[in-house]
PDB file of C-alpha atoms in Angstrom:
ATOM      1  CA  MET W   6      -1.894 -19.426   2.009  1.00 48.00           C
ATOM      2  CA  SER W   7      -3.157 -17.312   4.912  1.00 53.00           C
ATOM      3  CA  LYS W   8      -5.486 -14.369   4.259  1.00 65.00           C
ATOM      4  CA  GLN W   9      -5.395 -11.502   6.732  1.00 59.00           C
ATOM      5  CA  ASN W  10      -8.591  -9.522   7.217  1.00 62.00           C
ATOM      6  CA  ILE W  11      -7.548  -7.136   9.983  1.00 62.00           C
ATOM      7  CA  TYR W  12      -9.742  -4.292   8.704  1.00 58.00           C
ATOM      8  CA  ASP W  13     -12.928  -6.121   9.714  1.00 58.00           C
ATOM      9  CA  ASN W  14     -11.700  -6.031  13.312  1.00 62.00           C
ATOM     10  CA  GLU W  15     -13.939  -3.337  14.830  1.00 69.00           C
ATOM     11  CA  LYS W  16     -11.221  -1.689  16.913  1.00 70.00           C
ATOM     12  CA  PHE W  17      -8.692  -1.660  14.077  1.00 62.00           C
ATOM     13  CA  TYR W  18     -11.200  -0.384  11.532  1.00 59.00           C
ATOM     14  CA  GLU W  19     -12.391   2.460  13.747  1.00 71.00           C
ATOM     15  CA  ASN W  20      -8.796   3.543  14.401  1.00 62.00           C
ATOM     16  CA  PHE W  21      -7.943   3.422  10.693  1.00 58.00           C
ATOM     17  CA  ALA W  22     -11.073   5.337   9.726  1.00 64.00           C
ATOM     18  CA  GLY W  23     -10.214   7.961  12.339  1.00 68.00           C
ATOM     19  CA  LEU W  24      -6.714   8.395  10.946  1.00 61.00           C
ATOM     20  CA  ARG W  25      -7.988   8.774   7.378  1.00 63.00           C
ATOM     21  CA  ALA W  26     -10.527  11.355   8.515  1.00 61.00           C
ATOM     22  CA  LYS W  27      -7.812  13.659   9.842  1.00 67.00           C
ATOM     23  CA  GLU W  28      -6.768  16.545   7.620  1.00 68.00           C
ATOM     24  CA  LEU W  29      -3.127  15.484   7.887  1.00 69.00           C
ATOM     25  CA  ASN W  30      -2.392  11.786   7.450  1.00 73.00           C
ATOM     26  CA  PHE W  31       0.329   9.759   5.763  1.00 70.00           C
ATOM     27  CA  ASN W  32      -1.997   8.409   3.079  1.00 79.00           C
ATOM     28  CA  ASP W  33      -3.251  11.759   1.805  1.00 82.00           C
ATOM     29  CA  VAL W  34      -0.099  13.824   2.361  1.00 85.00           C
ATOM     30  CA  ILE W  35       2.566  11.329   1.245  1.00 87.00           C
ATOM     31  CA  GLU W  36       1.173   8.214  -0.457  1.00 91.00           C
ATOM     32  CA  THR W  37      -1.580   9.542  -2.707  1.00 92.00           C
ATOM     33  CA  PRO W  38       0.406  12.390  -4.359  1.00 92.00           C
ATOM     34  CA  ILE W  39       3.288  10.062  -5.226  1.00 95.00           C
ATOM     35  CA  ILE W  40       1.283   7.146  -6.619  1.00 96.00           C
ATOM     36  CA  SER W  41      -0.995   9.540  -8.513  1.00 96.00           C
ATOM     37  CA  GLY W  42       2.017  11.108 -10.208  1.00 96.00           C
ATOM     38  CA  MET W  43       3.239   7.686 -11.368  1.00 98.00           C
ATOM     39  CA  LEU W  44      -0.010   6.637 -13.045  1.00 98.00           C
ATOM     40  CA  PRO W  45      -0.279   6.401 -16.829  1.00 98.00           C
ATOM     41  CA  ASP W  46      -3.082   8.171 -18.680  1.00 98.00           C
ATOM     42  CA  LEU W  47      -6.265   6.460 -17.468  1.00 98.00           C
ATOM     43  CA  ASN W  48      -8.585   7.884 -20.110  1.00 98.00           C
ATOM     44  CA  GLY W  49     -10.634   5.028 -21.567  1.00 98.00           C
ATOM     45  CA  LYS W  50      -8.704   2.407 -19.593  1.00 98.00           C
ATOM     46  CA  LYS W  51     -10.005  -0.640 -17.743  1.00 98.00           C
ATOM     47  CA  VAL W  52      -8.592  -0.464 -14.189  1.00 98.00           C
ATOM     48  CA  LEU W  53      -8.302  -2.976 -11.343  1.00 98.00           C
ATOM     49  CA  ASP W  54      -7.590  -1.620  -7.851  1.00 98.00           C
ATOM     50  CA  ILE W  55      -6.336  -4.403  -5.559  1.00 97.00           C
ATOM     51  CA  GLY W  56      -7.009  -3.820  -1.863  1.00 93.00           C
ATOM     52  CA  CYS W  57      -9.227  -0.864  -2.730  1.00 94.00           C
ATOM     53  CA  GLY W  58     -10.107  -0.174   0.907  1.00 90.00           C
ATOM     54  CA  MET W  59     -12.514   2.742   1.298  1.00 89.00           C
ATOM     55  CA  GLY W  60     -12.502   3.461  -2.425  1.00 94.00           C
ATOM     56  CA  GLN W  61     -10.659   6.795  -2.435  1.00 92.00           C
ATOM     57  CA  HIS W  62      -8.352   5.725  -5.244  1.00 95.00           C
ATOM     58  CA  ALA W  63     -11.101   3.973  -7.218  1.00 97.00           C
ATOM     59  CA  VAL W  64     -13.204   7.116  -7.404  1.00 96.00           C
ATOM     60  CA  GLN W  65     -10.093   9.129  -8.303  1.00 95.00           C
ATOM     61  CA  TYR W  66      -9.461   6.802 -11.256  1.00 97.00           C
ATOM     62  CA  ALA W  67     -13.095   7.024 -12.347  1.00 97.00           C
ATOM     63  CA  LYS W  68     -12.901  10.831 -12.315  1.00 96.00           C
ATOM     64  CA  SER W  69      -9.639  10.656 -14.304  1.00 96.00           C
ATOM     65  CA  GLY W  70     -11.438   9.154 -17.280  1.00 97.00           C
ATOM     66  CA  ALA W  71     -11.171   5.404 -16.710  1.00 98.00           C
ATOM     67  CA  ALA W  72     -13.740   3.482 -18.732  1.00 98.00           C
ATOM     68  CA  SER W  73     -14.273   1.130 -15.784  1.00 98.00           C
ATOM     69  CA  VAL W  74     -12.813   0.505 -12.336  1.00 98.00           C
ATOM     70  CA  LEU W  75     -13.070  -2.729 -10.372  1.00 98.00           C
ATOM     71  CA  GLY W  76     -12.106  -2.397  -6.716  1.00 97.00           C
ATOM     72  CA  ILE W  77     -11.506  -5.581  -4.760  1.00 97.00           C
ATOM     73  CA  ASP W  78     -10.890  -6.002  -1.042  1.00 93.00           C
ATOM     74  CA  ILE W  79     -11.257  -8.720   1.571  1.00 91.00           C
ATOM     75  CA  SER W  80     -12.838  -6.397   4.144  1.00 90.00           C
ATOM     76  CA  GLU W  81     -16.620  -6.078   4.248  1.00 90.00           C
ATOM     77  CA  LYS W  82     -16.339  -2.925   6.359  1.00 90.00           C
ATOM     78  CA  MET W  83     -14.068  -1.209   3.857  1.00 88.00           C
ATOM     79  CA  LEU W  84     -16.250  -2.209   0.903  1.00 94.00           C
ATOM     80  CA  THR W  85     -19.393  -1.011   2.648  1.00 92.00           C
ATOM     81  CA  TYR W  86     -17.802   2.401   3.163  1.00 91.00           C
ATOM     82  CA  ALA W  87     -16.566   2.462  -0.448  1.00 94.00           C
ATOM     83  CA  LYS W  88     -19.991   1.662  -1.881  1.00 95.00           C
ATOM     84  CA  GLU W  89     -21.686   4.295   0.290  1.00 92.00           C
ATOM     85  CA  ASN W  90     -19.139   7.089  -0.121  1.00 92.00           C
ATOM     86  CA  ASN W  91     -17.054   6.488  -3.245  1.00 94.00           C
ATOM     87  CA  SER W  92     -19.383   5.101  -5.858  1.00 94.00           C
ATOM     88  CA  ALA W  93     -19.847   5.960  -9.536  1.00 95.00           C
ATOM     89  CA  GLU W  94     -21.518   4.423 -12.583  1.00 95.00           C
ATOM     90  CA  ASN W  95     -18.199   3.101 -13.863  1.00 96.00           C
ATOM     91  CA  ILE W  96     -17.024   1.618 -10.516  1.00 98.00           C
ATOM     92  CA  ARG W  97     -17.702  -1.925  -9.329  1.00 97.00           C
ATOM     93  CA  TYR W  98     -16.692  -3.254  -5.919  1.00 98.00           C
ATOM     94  CA  ARG W  99     -16.247  -6.928  -5.115  1.00 97.00           C
ATOM     95  CA  ARG W 100     -15.160  -8.816  -2.041  1.00 95.00           C
ATOM     96  CA  LEU W 101     -12.081 -10.779  -3.057  1.00 95.00           C
ATOM     97  CA  ALA W 102      -8.669 -11.420  -1.508  1.00 91.00           C
ATOM     98  CA  PHE W 103      -5.625 -10.892  -3.684  1.00 88.00           C
ATOM     99  CA  GLU W 104      -4.787 -14.558  -3.085  1.00 88.00           C
ATOM    100  CA  ASP W 105      -7.902 -15.330  -5.161  1.00 93.00           C
ATOM    101  CA  LEU W 106      -7.181 -13.117  -8.177  1.00 94.00           C
ATOM    102  CA  ASN W 107      -7.438 -16.178 -10.426  1.00 93.00           C
ATOM    103  CA  GLN W 108     -11.204 -15.991  -9.891  1.00 95.00           C
ATOM    104  CA  LEU W 109     -11.270 -12.865 -12.073  1.00 95.00           C
ATOM    105  CA  ASP W 110     -11.646 -14.069 -15.632  1.00 92.00           C
ATOM    106  CA  GLU W 111     -10.785 -10.765 -17.288  1.00 95.00           C
ATOM    107  CA  LYS W 112      -7.840  -8.598 -18.249  1.00 97.00           C
ATOM    108  CA  PHE W 113      -7.035  -4.969 -17.445  1.00 98.00           C
ATOM    109  CA  ASP W 114      -5.092  -2.070 -18.928  1.00 98.00           C
ATOM    110  CA  VAL W 115      -3.959  -0.773 -15.526  1.00 98.00           C
ATOM    111  CA  ILE W 116      -3.679  -2.606 -12.200  1.00 98.00           C
ATOM    112  CA  THR W 117      -3.044  -0.563  -9.069  1.00 98.00           C
ATOM    113  CA  SER W 118      -2.686  -1.176  -5.358  1.00 97.00           C
ATOM    114  CA  SER W 119      -2.229   1.184  -2.429  1.00 94.00           C
ATOM    115  CA  LEU W 120      -0.411  -0.135   0.653  1.00 92.00           C
ATOM    116  CA  ALA W 121      -1.935  -3.621   0.466  1.00 91.00           C
ATOM    117  CA  PHE W 122       0.864  -5.883  -0.738  1.00 95.00           C
ATOM    118  CA  ASP W 123       2.496  -5.891   2.725  1.00 92.00           C
ATOM    119  CA  TYR W 124      -0.086  -8.536   3.642  1.00 89.00           C
ATOM    120  CA  VAL W 125       0.640 -11.030   0.860  1.00 93.00           C
ATOM    121  CA  GLU W 126       2.585 -14.129   1.825  1.00 93.00           C
ATOM    122  CA  ASP W 127       3.855 -14.998  -1.682  1.00 95.00           C
ATOM    123  CA  PHE W 128       4.784 -11.734  -3.389  1.00 97.00           C
ATOM    124  CA  GLY W 129       6.394 -13.490  -6.345  1.00 97.00           C
ATOM    125  CA  SER W 130       3.245 -15.438  -7.187  1.00 96.00           C
ATOM    126  CA  LEU W 131       1.182 -12.266  -6.891  1.00 97.00           C
ATOM    127  CA  MET W 132       3.390 -10.475  -9.421  1.00 98.00           C
ATOM    128  CA  LYS W 133       3.059 -13.389 -11.873  1.00 97.00           C
ATOM    129  CA  GLU W 134      -0.714 -13.361 -11.417  1.00 97.00           C
ATOM    130  CA  ILE W 135      -0.810  -9.630 -12.125  1.00 98.00           C
ATOM    131  CA  TYR W 136       1.353 -10.078 -15.225  1.00 98.00           C
ATOM    132  CA  GLY W 137      -1.135 -12.587 -16.594  1.00 97.00           C
ATOM    133  CA  MET W 138      -4.066 -10.243 -15.956  1.00 98.00           C
ATOM    134  CA  LEU W 139      -2.561  -7.267 -17.779  1.00 98.00           C
ATOM    135  CA  ASN W 140      -3.239  -6.497 -21.411  1.00 98.00           C
ATOM    136  CA  GLU W 141      -0.234  -5.995 -23.678  1.00 97.00           C
ATOM    137  CA  ASN W 142       1.568  -2.755 -22.726  1.00 96.00           C
ATOM    138  CA  GLY W 143      -0.521  -2.627 -19.559  1.00 98.00           C
ATOM    139  CA  PHE W 144       0.734  -1.016 -16.355  1.00 98.00           C
ATOM    140  CA  CYS W 145       0.947  -2.081 -12.730  1.00 98.00           C
ATOM    141  CA  VAL W 146       1.448   0.830 -10.332  1.00 98.00           C
ATOM    142  CA  PHE W 147       1.548   0.092  -6.630  1.00 98.00           C
ATOM    143  CA  SER W 148       2.747   1.256  -3.233  1.00 96.00           C
ATOM    144  CA  MET W 149       3.614  -0.761  -0.171  1.00 96.00           C
ATOM    145  CA  SER W 150       5.384  -0.269   3.131  1.00 93.00           C
ATOM    146  CA  HIS W 151       9.102   0.260   2.579  1.00 95.00           C
ATOM    147  CA  PRO W 152      11.293  -2.719   3.568  1.00 96.00           C
ATOM    148  CA  ILE W 153      13.132  -0.472   6.028  1.00 94.00           C
ATOM    149  CA  ALA W 154       9.776   0.049   7.755  1.00 91.00           C
ATOM    150  CA  THR W 155       8.643  -3.584   7.645  1.00 93.00           C
ATOM    151  CA  ALA W 156      11.942  -4.734   9.164  1.00 93.00           C
ATOM    152  CA  TYR W 157      10.614  -3.371  12.460  1.00 87.00           C
ATOM    153  CA  ASP W 158       9.496  -6.165  14.788  1.00 83.00           C
ATOM    154  CA  GLY W 159       8.250  -4.159  17.750  1.00 80.00           C
ATOM    155  CA  THR W 160      11.120  -5.010  20.108  1.00 81.00           C
ATOM    156  CA  TYR W 161      12.867  -1.629  19.899  1.00 82.00           C
ATOM    157  CA  ASP W 162      12.092   2.039  19.303  1.00 86.00           C
ATOM    158  CA  ARG W 163      12.114   2.879  15.610  1.00 87.00           C
ATOM    159  CA  TYR W 164      14.222   5.959  16.393  1.00 91.00           C
ATOM    160  CA  THR W 165      17.025   7.110  18.637  1.00 92.00           C
ATOM    161  CA  ARG W 166      15.732  10.323  20.177  1.00 91.00           C
ATOM    162  CA  THR W 167      16.835  13.316  22.188  1.00 91.00           C
ATOM    163  CA  GLU W 168      15.622  13.697  25.759  1.00 92.00           C
ATOM    164  CA  SER W 169      12.776  15.841  24.440  1.00 88.00           C
ATOM    165  CA  GLY W 170      11.731  13.131  21.982  1.00 86.00           C
ATOM    166  CA  GLU W 171      13.129  14.597  18.750  1.00 87.00           C
ATOM    167  CA  ARG W 172      14.119  11.898  16.242  1.00 89.00           C
ATOM    168  CA  LEU W 173      17.895  11.845  15.712  1.00 91.00           C
ATOM    169  CA  TYR W 174      18.105   8.841  13.399  1.00 91.00           C
ATOM    170  CA  ALA W 175      16.262   5.640  12.535  1.00 91.00           C
ATOM    171  CA  ASN W 176      17.201   2.282  13.989  1.00 92.00           C
ATOM    172  CA  LEU W 177      17.384  -0.701  11.645  1.00 93.00           C
ATOM    173  CA  HIS W 178      17.237  -4.229  13.032  1.00 91.00           C
ATOM    174  CA  ASN W 179      17.062  -7.647  11.305  1.00 93.00           C
ATOM    175  CA  TYR W 180      16.585  -6.151   7.854  1.00 95.00           C
ATOM    176  CA  GLY W 181      18.194  -9.236   6.316  1.00 96.00           C
ATOM    177  CA  ILE W 182      15.787 -11.677   7.966  1.00 96.00           C
ATOM    178  CA  GLU W 183      12.731 -11.910   5.734  1.00 97.00           C
ATOM    179  CA  GLY W 184       9.304 -13.249   6.605  1.00 95.00           C
ATOM    180  CA  LEU W 185       6.276 -12.611   8.778  1.00 92.00           C
ATOM    181  CA  ARG W 186       6.359  -9.788  11.326  1.00 90.00           C
ATOM    182  CA  ARG W 187       3.828  -9.712  14.172  1.00 86.00           C
ATOM    183  CA  ILE W 188       3.694  -6.403  16.003  1.00 78.00           C
ATOM    184  CA  ARG W 189       1.229  -4.452  18.094  1.00 67.00           C
ATOM    185  CA  TRP W 190      -0.465  -1.678  16.140  1.00 59.00           C
ATOM    186  CA  VAL W 191      -3.852  -0.865  17.696  1.00 60.00           C
ATOM    187  CA  VAL W 192      -4.415  -4.615  18.155  1.00 57.00           C
ATOM    188  CA  ASP W 193      -2.135  -7.487  19.120  1.00 63.00           C
ATOM    189  CA  ASP W 194      -0.536  -9.586  16.379  1.00 73.00           C
ATOM    190  CA  TYR W 195      -0.903  -7.162  13.488  1.00 80.00           C
ATOM    191  CA  GLU W 196       0.825  -9.022  10.647  1.00 85.00           C
ATOM    192  CA  VAL W 197       2.908  -7.872   7.681  1.00 89.00           C
ATOM    193  CA  TYR W 198       5.533  -9.611   5.581  1.00 94.00           C
ATOM    194  CA  HIS W 199       9.038  -8.189   5.453  1.00 96.00           C
ATOM    195  CA  ARG W 200      11.125  -8.468   2.292  1.00 97.00           C
ATOM    196  CA  LYS W 201      14.333  -6.792   1.213  1.00 98.00           C
ATOM    197  CA  VAL W 202      14.281  -4.261  -1.615  1.00 98.00           C
ATOM    198  CA  SER W 203      16.218  -6.674  -3.816  1.00 98.00           C
ATOM    199  CA  THR W 204      13.597  -9.373  -3.219  1.00 98.00           C
ATOM    200  CA  LEU W 205      10.840  -7.056  -4.422  1.00 98.00           C
ATOM    201  CA  ILE W 206      12.809  -6.035  -7.520  1.00 98.00           C
ATOM    202  CA  ASN W 207      13.718  -9.612  -8.417  1.00 98.00           C
ATOM    203  CA  ALA W 208      10.123 -10.820  -7.976  1.00 98.00           C
ATOM    204  CA  ILE W 209       8.828  -8.089 -10.276  1.00 98.00           C
ATOM    205  CA  ALA W 210      11.477  -8.859 -12.898  1.00 98.00           C
ATOM    206  CA  SER W 211      10.963 -12.619 -12.649  1.00 98.00           C
ATOM    207  CA  ALA W 212       7.276 -12.125 -13.375  1.00 98.00           C
ATOM    208  CA  GLY W 213       8.230 -10.486 -16.678  1.00 98.00           C
ATOM    209  CA  LEU W 214       7.342  -6.917 -15.735  1.00 98.00           C
ATOM    210  CA  ILE W 215       9.590  -3.994 -16.634  1.00 98.00           C
ATOM    211  CA  ILE W 216      10.220  -1.500 -13.832  1.00 98.00           C
ATOM    212  CA  GLU W 217       9.882   1.977 -15.331  1.00 98.00           C
ATOM    213  CA  GLU W 218      10.019   3.983 -12.117  1.00 98.00           C
ATOM    214  CA  CYS W 219      10.607   3.570  -8.389  1.00 98.00           C
ATOM    215  CA  GLN W 220       9.927   6.188  -5.726  1.00 97.00           C
ATOM    216  CA  GLU W 221      10.266   6.411  -1.942  1.00 96.00           C
ATOM    217  CA  SER W 222       8.417   8.498   0.638  1.00 92.00           C
ATOM    218  CA  LYS W 223       8.952  12.238   0.445  1.00 87.00           C
ATOM    219  CA  LEU W 224       7.063  15.419   1.230  1.00 84.00           C
ATOM    220  CA  PRO W 225       7.773  19.163   1.126  1.00 77.00           C
ATOM    221  CA  GLU W 226      10.243  20.226   3.815  1.00 79.00           C
ATOM    222  CA  GLU W 227       7.960  23.010   5.005  1.00 79.00           C
ATOM    223  CA  ILE W 228       5.284  20.446   5.912  1.00 78.00           C
ATOM    224  CA  ARG W 229       7.789  18.276   7.773  1.00 80.00           C
ATOM    225  CA  GLN W 230       9.083  21.241   9.766  1.00 76.00           C
ATOM    226  CA  LYS W 231       5.586  22.494  10.525  1.00 80.00           C
ATOM    227  CA  HIS W 232       4.410  19.079  11.785  1.00 79.00           C
ATOM    228  CA  PRO W 233       7.525  17.395  13.259  1.00 76.00           C
ATOM    229  CA  ASP W 234       5.523  15.187  15.624  1.00 72.00           C
ATOM    230  CA  LEU W 235       3.765  13.572  12.688  1.00 73.00           C
ATOM    231  CA  PHE W 236       6.268  13.714   9.827  1.00 80.00           C
ATOM    232  CA  GLY W 237       9.585  14.200  11.619  1.00 73.00           C
ATOM    233  CA  GLY W 238      10.867  10.743  10.735  1.00 81.00           C
ATOM    234  CA  VAL W 239      10.462  11.025   6.970  1.00 83.00           C
ATOM    235  CA  ILE W 240      14.029  12.257   6.420  1.00 85.00           C
ATOM    236  CA  HIS W 241      15.412   9.333   8.447  1.00 88.00           C
ATOM    237  CA  GLN W 242      13.520   6.439   6.901  1.00 90.00           C
ATOM    238  CA  PRO W 243      11.030   6.072   4.032  1.00 92.00           C
ATOM    239  CA  ASP W 244       7.696   4.665   5.106  1.00 91.00           C
ATOM    240  CA  PHE W 245       6.556   3.665   1.607  1.00 94.00           C
ATOM    241  CA  ILE W 246       8.037   2.415  -1.654  1.00 97.00           C
ATOM    242  CA  PHE W 247       6.377   2.811  -5.064  1.00 98.00           C
ATOM    243  CA  PHE W 248       6.779   0.970  -8.378  1.00 98.00           C
ATOM    244  CA  ARG W 249       5.511   1.657 -11.883  1.00 98.00           C
ATOM    245  CA  CYS W 250       5.820  -1.490 -13.989  1.00 98.00           C
ATOM    246  CA  ARG W 251       4.857  -2.304 -17.572  1.00 98.00           C
ATOM    247  CA  LYS W 252       4.051  -5.483 -19.453  1.00 97.00           C
ATOM    248  CA  ASN W 253       5.665  -5.750 -22.882  1.00 87.00           C
TER     249      ASN W 253
END
């Protein structure tokens, strides 16, 4: 099973870090408010954050009362930033790919992931692994790129636009063809895996998890109208999809 470590590419990492540093970015304005609102009470809970990146979510969970937080990521650059900028006494960081979760010989009350599961080749196996790592009545809350977004293969414009560039509607191409997508985003051959919504739902259910809630990208209309260049496409296609799942 292949393991992508694009965030240790210097050019890609610097671009990503620059985007996150901006006051307005998709992660902080759209993703974080939604996934935060779907979390269970973390007070006293043991939390695993898969693909923890720079540690923003890990430190949020620690401040929300989690007894302990383990953040794992494959990227040394991301972990270095997390340890230097988002550390706490109850946070541990470890370099580990989600393909190697079986190396963690422990269970958790809550498992989370923010926009990392797009990179996993076998989503079904990942869900089964997570199920086995959850305590009884534990939760898995995660976000990932929406299948409408991952269907994009780089051969067409994502939107049909006016002459001035305003987005009229989103273009959807090859949604029904699942598998690896290689596109250019900052670097050549950026890789994500495309799956249909039904494939995600069936994989979660087959693992034994109960889906309690599902959300898609949204943000206040006043923000979209104020920053159309950045957020103008949100009403045409959702960039992210979110699931809150529970183990019986």
